[in-house]
Coordinates of C-alpha atoms in Angstrom, one line a residue:
N200 CA -48.6 -43.2 -38.6
V201 CA -47.6 -39.7 -37.6
G202 CA -47.2 -37.0 -40.2
S203 CA -47.3 -33.2 -40.6
S204 CA -48.0 -30.6 -43.3
W205 CA -48.0 -26.8 -43.5
D206 CA -51.5 -26.8 -41.9
G207 CA -51.4 -29.5 -39.1
T208 CA -50.0 -32.6 -37.6
F209 CA -51.8 -35.9 -38.0
M210 CA -51.6 -39.1 -36.0
S211 CA -53.6 -42.1 -37.3
L212 CA -54.3 -45.7 -36.3
S213 CA -55.9 -48.4 -38.5
C214 CA -56.6 -51.8 -36.9
L215 CA -59.2 -54.5 -36.7
S216 CA -62.1 -53.7 -34.5
K217 CA -61.4 -56.7 -32.3
Y218 CA -58.0 -55.3 -31.5
I219 CA -59.1 -51.8 -30.8
D220 CA -58.1 -52.0 -27.1
K221 CA -54.5 -53.1 -27.9
G222 CA -54.3 -50.7 -30.8
L223 CA -55.4 -47.7 -28.8
D224 CA -53.0 -48.7 -26.0
V225 CA -50.0 -48.2 -28.4
F226 CA -51.6 -45.1 -30.0
A227 CA -52.2 -43.4 -26.7
D228 CA -48.7 -44.3 -25.4
V229 CA -47.1 -42.7 -28.4
L230 CA -49.3 -39.6 -28.1
V231 CA -49.1 -39.0 -24.4
N232 CA -45.7 -40.4 -23.5
P233 CA -43.4 -39.6 -26.4
V234 CA -39.6 -40.1 -26.1
F235 CA -37.0 -38.6 -28.4
P236 CA -33.9 -40.8 -28.2
Q237 CA -30.7 -39.1 -29.3
K238 CA -29.6 -42.0 -31.4
E239 CA -32.9 -42.2 -33.3
F240 CA -32.9 -38.4 -33.7
E241 CA -29.4 -38.5 -35.3
R242 CA -30.5 -41.2 -37.7
L243 CA -33.6 -39.2 -38.8
Q244 CA -31.5 -36.0 -39.0
K245 CA -29.0 -37.7 -41.4
Q246 CA -31.9 -39.1 -43.4
R247 CA -33.6 -35.7 -43.7
L248 CA -30.3 -34.0 -44.8
T249 CA -29.8 -36.7 -47.4
S250 CA -33.4 -36.1 -48.7
L251 CA -32.8 -32.4 -48.9
L252 CA -29.6 -33.0 -50.9
Q253 CA -31.5 -35.3 -53.3
Q254 CA -34.2 -32.6 -53.8
K255 CA -31.5 -30.3 -55.2
D256 CA -31.0 -32.7 -58.0
Q257 CA -34.6 -33.4 -58.8
A258 CA -36.2 -31.0 -61.2
V259 CA -39.7 -31.7 -60.0
M260 CA -38.7 -30.9 -56.4
I261 CA -36.7 -27.8 -57.4
A262 CA -39.7 -26.5 -59.3
N263 CA -42.2 -27.2 -56.5
N264 CA -40.0 -25.7 -53.8
S265 CA -38.8 -22.7 -55.7
F266 CA -42.4 -22.0 -57.0
S267 CA -43.6 -21.8 -53.4
A268 CA -40.7 -19.6 -52.3
I269 CA -41.2 -17.2 -55.2
L270 CA -45.0 -16.9 -54.7
Y271 CA -45.0 -16.6 -50.9
G272 CA -41.5 -15.5 -49.8
S273 CA -39.5 -16.8 -46.8
S274 CA -41.5 -14.9 -44.2
H275 CA -44.7 -16.8 -45.1
P276 CA -45.1 -20.4 -43.9
Y277 CA -46.2 -21.6 -47.3
G278 CA -43.0 -20.1 -48.8
N279 CA -40.8 -22.6 -46.9
N280 CA -40.0 -26.2 -47.7
P281 CA -41.9 -28.3 -45.1
S282 CA -38.9 -30.6 -45.0
G283 CA -36.8 -27.7 -43.7
T284 CA -33.4 -26.5 -44.9
E285 CA -29.9 -27.9 -44.5
A286 CA -29.2 -25.2 -41.9
S287 CA -32.4 -25.6 -39.9
V288 CA -32.2 -29.4 -39.8
K289 CA -28.5 -29.3 -38.7
A290 CA -29.3 -26.8 -36.0
M291 CA -32.2 -28.8 -34.6
T292 CA -31.9 -30.7 -31.3
T293 CA -34.0 -33.1 -29.3
S294 CA -34.7 -30.2 -27.0
D295 CA -36.4 -28.4 -29.9
L296 CA -38.6 -31.5 -30.4
Q297 CA -39.6 -31.7 -26.8
K298 CA -40.4 -28.0 -26.6
F299 CA -42.6 -28.2 -29.7
Y300 CA -44.4 -31.2 -28.3
Q301 CA -45.0 -29.6 -24.9
T302 CA -46.2 -26.4 -26.6
Y303 CA -48.6 -27.8 -29.2
Y304 CA -49.5 -31.4 -28.4
R305 CA -52.4 -30.7 -26.1
P306 CA -55.9 -32.2 -25.9
N307 CA -57.4 -28.7 -26.2
N308 CA -55.5 -28.3 -29.5
A309 CA -56.6 -31.6 -31.0
T310 CA -59.6 -33.4 -32.3
L311 CA -60.0 -37.2 -32.1
I312 CA -61.9 -38.8 -35.0
I313 CA -63.0 -42.5 -34.8
V314 CA -64.7 -44.4 -37.6
G315 CA -65.6 -48.0 -37.3
D316 CA -67.8 -50.7 -35.8
I317 CA -67.7 -49.2 -32.3
K318 CA -70.0 -47.1 -30.0
M319 CA -69.2 -44.0 -28.1
N320 CA -70.2 -45.5 -24.7
S321 CA -67.7 -48.3 -25.2
I322 CA -64.8 -46.3 -26.5
L323 CA -65.0 -43.3 -24.2
P324 CA -64.1 -45.0 -20.9
L325 CA -61.1 -46.6 -22.6
L326 CA -59.9 -43.3 -24.0
E327 CA -60.3 -41.5 -20.7
K328 CA -58.3 -44.2 -18.9
L329 CA -55.5 -44.2 -21.5
M330 CA -55.2 -40.4 -21.8
V331 CA -55.8 -39.4 -18.2
D332 CA -52.3 -38.0 -18.0
W333 CA -52.6 -35.8 -21.1
K334 CA -53.3 -32.4 -19.7
P335 CA -54.6 -29.2 -21.4
A336 CA -52.5 -26.0 -21.4
D337 CA -52.5 -22.7 -23.2
V338 CA -51.5 -23.0 -26.8
P339 CA -50.1 -20.0 -28.7
A340 CA -52.6 -18.6 -31.2
F341 CA -51.6 -18.7 -34.8
S342 CA -53.3 -17.8 -38.1
V343 CA -52.0 -18.0 -41.6
P344 CA -51.1 -14.6 -42.8
A345 CA -52.3 -13.1 -46.1
P346 CA -49.9 -14.0 -49.0
P347 CA -48.1 -11.5 -51.1
V348 CA -49.8 -10.3 -54.2
V349 CA -48.4 -11.0 -57.7
E350 CA -48.6 -7.5 -59.2
K351 CA -47.5 -8.5 -62.8
R352 CA -46.4 -11.6 -64.6
K353 CA -42.7 -12.4 -64.5
I354 CA -40.7 -15.4 -65.8
Y355 CA -38.3 -17.1 -63.4
L356 CA -35.6 -19.4 -64.9
I357 CA -33.7 -21.9 -62.8
D358 CA -30.8 -23.6 -64.4
K359 CA -30.4 -27.4 -64.6
P360 CA -27.7 -27.9 -67.2
G361 CA -28.2 -30.9 -69.4
A362 CA -31.9 -31.4 -68.4
A363 CA -33.8 -33.5 -71.0
Q364 CA -37.0 -31.6 -70.1
S365 CA -38.2 -28.5 -68.4
E366 CA -40.4 -28.3 -65.4
I367 CA -43.0 -25.6 -65.7
R368 CA -45.1 -24.0 -62.9
I369 CA -47.5 -21.2 -63.5
G370 CA -49.7 -19.6 -60.8
Y371 CA -50.2 -17.3 -57.8
P372 CA -51.6 -17.5 -54.2
A373 CA -55.3 -18.0 -54.7
L374 CA -57.9 -19.4 -52.2
P375 CA -58.2 -21.0 -48.8
R376 CA -60.2 -24.3 -48.4
S377 CA -62.9 -22.6 -46.5
T378 CA -63.9 -20.4 -49.4
P379 CA -67.6 -20.4 -50.3
E380 CA -66.5 -20.4 -54.0
F381 CA -64.9 -23.9 -53.6
F382 CA -67.5 -25.6 -55.8
P383 CA -67.6 -23.4 -58.9
V384 CA -63.8 -23.2 -58.7
Q385 CA -63.5 -27.0 -58.7
V386 CA -65.9 -27.3 -61.6
M387 CA -64.0 -24.7 -63.6
N388 CA -60.6 -26.2 -62.9
R389 CA -61.6 -29.7 -63.7
M390 CA -62.3 -28.7 -67.3
L391 CA -59.3 -26.4 -67.4
G392 CA -56.7 -28.9 -66.1
G393 CA -58.1 -31.1 -63.4
Q394 CA -58.7 -34.3 -65.4
F395 CA -57.2 -36.3 -68.3
M396 CA -59.8 -34.9 -70.7
S397 CA -59.0 -31.3 -69.6
R398 CA -58.3 -28.6 -72.1
I399 CA -54.7 -28.2 -70.9
N400 CA -53.9 -31.9 -71.2
L401 CA -55.6 -32.3 -74.5
N402 CA -53.7 -29.4 -75.9
L403 CA -50.1 -30.0 -74.6
R404 CA -50.2 -33.8 -74.6
E405 CA -52.7 -35.0 -77.2
K406 CA -52.5 -32.2 -79.7
H407 CA -48.9 -31.1 -79.6
G408 CA -47.1 -34.0 -77.9
F409 CA -45.0 -31.6 -75.7
T410 CA -45.5 -33.7 -72.5
Y411 CA -46.7 -36.9 -71.0
G412 CA -49.2 -35.0 -68.9
A413 CA -50.2 -31.4 -68.1
R414 CA -52.5 -30.2 -65.4
S415 CA -53.8 -27.4 -63.2
S416 CA -55.1 -27.3 -59.6
F417 CA -56.1 -25.1 -56.8
N418 CA -54.2 -26.3 -53.7
F419 CA -56.8 -25.6 -51.0
Q420 CA -55.2 -25.0 -47.5
K421 CA -56.0 -23.2 -44.3
G422 CA -54.7 -20.0 -45.8
A423 CA -54.7 -19.0 -49.5
G424 CA -53.1 -21.9 -51.3
P425 CA -51.7 -21.6 -54.8
F426 CA -53.3 -22.0 -58.2
T427 CA -50.8 -24.1 -60.2
A428 CA -50.6 -25.1 -63.8
S429 CA -47.8 -27.6 -64.3
A430 CA -46.0 -30.0 -66.6
G431 CA -42.7 -31.5 -67.5
V432 CA -42.1 -30.8 -71.2
H433 CA -39.5 -31.4 -73.9
T434 CA -36.7 -28.9 -73.6
A435 CA -37.0 -27.7 -77.2
K436 CA -40.7 -27.0 -76.6
T437 CA -40.4 -25.1 -73.4
D438 CA -41.4 -21.7 -74.8
S439 CA -44.2 -23.2 -76.9
S440 CA -45.6 -25.0 -73.8
V441 CA -45.6 -21.9 -71.7
Q442 CA -47.4 -20.1 -74.6
E443 CA -50.1 -22.8 -74.8
F444 CA -50.5 -22.9 -71.0
L445 CA -51.1 -19.1 -70.9
A446 CA -53.4 -19.3 -73.9
E447 CA -55.6 -22.0 -72.4
I448 CA -55.9 -20.2 -69.1
K449 CA -56.7 -17.0 -70.8
L450 CA -59.4 -18.7 -73.0
M451 CA -61.1 -19.9 -69.8
Y452 CA -60.7 -16.4 -68.4
D453 CA -62.3 -14.8 -71.5
K454 CA -65.1 -17.2 -72.3
G455 CA -65.6 -19.7 -69.5
M456 CA -67.0 -23.1 -70.3
T457 CA -69.6 -24.5 -72.7
A458 CA -72.9 -26.1 -71.6
E459 CA -71.6 -29.5 -72.8
E460 CA -68.4 -29.1 -70.8
L461 CA -70.3 -28.1 -67.7
E462 CA -72.6 -31.1 -67.9
F463 CA -69.6 -33.4 -68.5
V464 CA -67.7 -32.1 -65.5
K465 CA -70.6 -32.2 -63.2
K466 CA -71.3 -35.8 -64.1
G467 CA -67.7 -36.7 -63.2
L468 CA -67.6 -34.9 -59.9
I469 CA -71.0 -36.1 -58.8
G470 CA -70.6 -39.7 -60.0
G471 CA -67.3 -40.1 -58.2
F472 CA -68.5 -38.7 -54.9
A473 CA -69.6 -42.1 -53.4
L474 CA -66.2 -43.6 -54.2
S475 CA -64.5 -41.2 -51.8
F476 CA -66.6 -42.6 -48.9
E477 CA -66.0 -46.3 -49.3
T478 CA -63.6 -47.0 -46.5
S479 CA -63.3 -46.0 -42.8
S480 CA -60.1 -44.2 -43.6
Q481 CA -61.8 -42.1 -46.3
I482 CA -64.6 -41.1 -44.0
A483 CA -62.2 -40.1 -41.3
G484 CA -60.3 -38.0 -43.8
A485 CA -63.5 -36.2 -44.8
L486 CA -64.2 -35.5 -41.2
Q487 CA -60.7 -34.4 -40.7
S488 CA -61.1 -31.8 -43.4
I489 CA -64.2 -30.4 -41.7
V490 CA -62.2 -29.9 -38.5
L491 CA -58.9 -28.7 -40.1
Y492 CA -60.5 -26.1 -42.4
G493 CA -63.4 -25.0 -40.2
L494 CA -66.2 -26.3 -42.5
P495 CA -69.8 -26.7 -41.4
D496 CA -70.7 -30.0 -39.8
D497 CA -73.2 -30.8 -42.5
Y498 CA -70.7 -29.9 -45.3
F499 CA -70.8 -33.3 -47.0
N500 CA -74.6 -33.6 -46.6
K501 CA -74.9 -30.7 -49.1
Y502 CA -71.8 -31.5 -51.2
L503 CA -73.6 -32.9 -54.3
Q504 CA -76.3 -30.2 -54.2
N505 CA -73.6 -27.5 -54.2
Y506 CA -72.0 -29.0 -57.4
E507 CA -75.4 -29.3 -59.0
K508 CA -76.1 -25.6 -58.4
V509 CA -73.1 -24.4 -60.3
T510 CA -74.1 -22.5 -63.5
L511 CA -72.3 -21.4 -66.6
Q512 CA -72.5 -17.8 -65.2
D513 CA -70.9 -19.0 -62.0
V514 CA -68.0 -20.5 -63.9
A515 CA -67.6 -17.3 -66.1
D516 CA -67.5 -15.1 -63.0
I517 CA -65.0 -17.4 -61.2
S518 CA -62.8 -17.5 -64.2
K519 CA -62.7 -13.8 -64.5
K520 CA -61.9 -13.5 -60.8
Y521 CA -59.2 -16.1 -60.5
L522 CA -57.5 -16.7 -63.9
D523 CA -55.9 -13.4 -64.7
V524 CA -52.7 -14.6 -66.4
S525 CA -51.2 -11.1 -66.3
R526 CA -50.8 -11.6 -62.6
M527 CA -49.2 -15.0 -62.4
A528 CA -45.6 -16.1 -61.9
V529 CA -44.1 -18.5 -64.5
V530 CA -41.3 -20.7 -63.0
V531 CA -39.3 -22.9 -65.3
V532 CA -36.5 -25.3 -64.3
G533 CA -34.4 -26.5 -67.2
D534 CA -31.3 -26.1 -69.3
V535 CA -31.2 -22.2 -69.4
E536 CA -28.7 -22.1 -72.2
K537 CA -31.2 -24.0 -74.4
I538 CA -34.4 -22.3 -73.3
K539 CA -33.6 -18.6 -72.5
V540 CA -33.7 -17.3 -76.1
G541 CA -37.2 -18.8 -76.6
M542 CA -38.4 -17.6 -73.2
N543 CA -37.2 -14.0 -73.9
A544 CA -38.9 -14.1 -77.3
L545 CA -42.3 -14.8 -75.8
N546 CA -42.4 -11.3 -74.4
A547 CA -44.5 -12.7 -71.6
G548 CA -42.9 -10.7 -68.8
D549 CA -39.5 -9.8 -67.3
V550 CA -37.1 -12.8 -67.3
I551 CA -35.3 -13.4 -64.0
L552 CA -32.6 -15.9 -63.4
C553 CA -32.8 -17.7 -60.0
D554 CA -30.8 -20.2 -58.0
L555 CA -32.2 -23.6 -57.0
E556 CA -34.1 -22.1 -54.1
G557 CA -35.9 -19.5 -56.2
K558 CA -33.7 -16.5 -55.1
E559 CA -32.9 -14.0 -57.8
I560 CA -29.3 -14.1 -59.0
K561 CA -28.2 -10.5 -59.3

């Protein structure tokens, strides 16, 4: 498989150990000798344009894409749809692909991770033979810029007439994956909205029945990824849902967690750790995160101890630092005619009407 994200490009191979020679032969050929046939490019180009068109009719995708655009803006990489735009995809040519490959696909810009029943002294000669023609070169330096700051809370409404429910996104640009505060942040968020028994889900789903599921997360990336509280809710309960979201986040901000909650969350995080290292693919993924985000080599050796060390005071401090609802954007995709009165009545911030891409409609 070959895939890419905001933060990197990833090429993977999974095969039986006895077929490693044949598997790596194909893997190395794709990596070192790529071709970009015009016919295949045109097929994928049409496929991508169709996908972008479909996204404009999917409330979840509209909410996700517009939320990123509103938080980060078009000049920041995280503010742009990784799938591109209709204009950018139409303008692309196979020459662009070749240029990108020649610029960035270099051995000095890559890390190879191998997990399996194989030794270095047996795999290295094979790799050197297969990749002898893959030459290093200067690669342009790039670092993720600092994101814009949300100065005060605003509500952004995006119209989807006739929508049976509203998609809600609340948050702001928060933290990079490399932050030393990763562990207390994860502990705090798991109780807030990171599990089924979280405060947010128990409130909006179990107590009020506004939604099938509500959640929150810190999306840790190379740069400052967003904190996001999200749900799809009944149209008639849009304003009430936003109110409950903000109340739960503010409650964690004001009072942190209880000792019982802290113990419950720690048991879940620590107890599930071994399950994330069961397969070769999972182990490779963990090593990949060390490389991609610049984490220490012994990061996972100390993983459990770092969770165990989190205290109630740590959670209280982190909540105060990262859960200020007065500086979060609220994005709602739904039937504006049915929800705008309630959203205005909340008095939770200026209400701004936006198009499907999150751009303000003057």
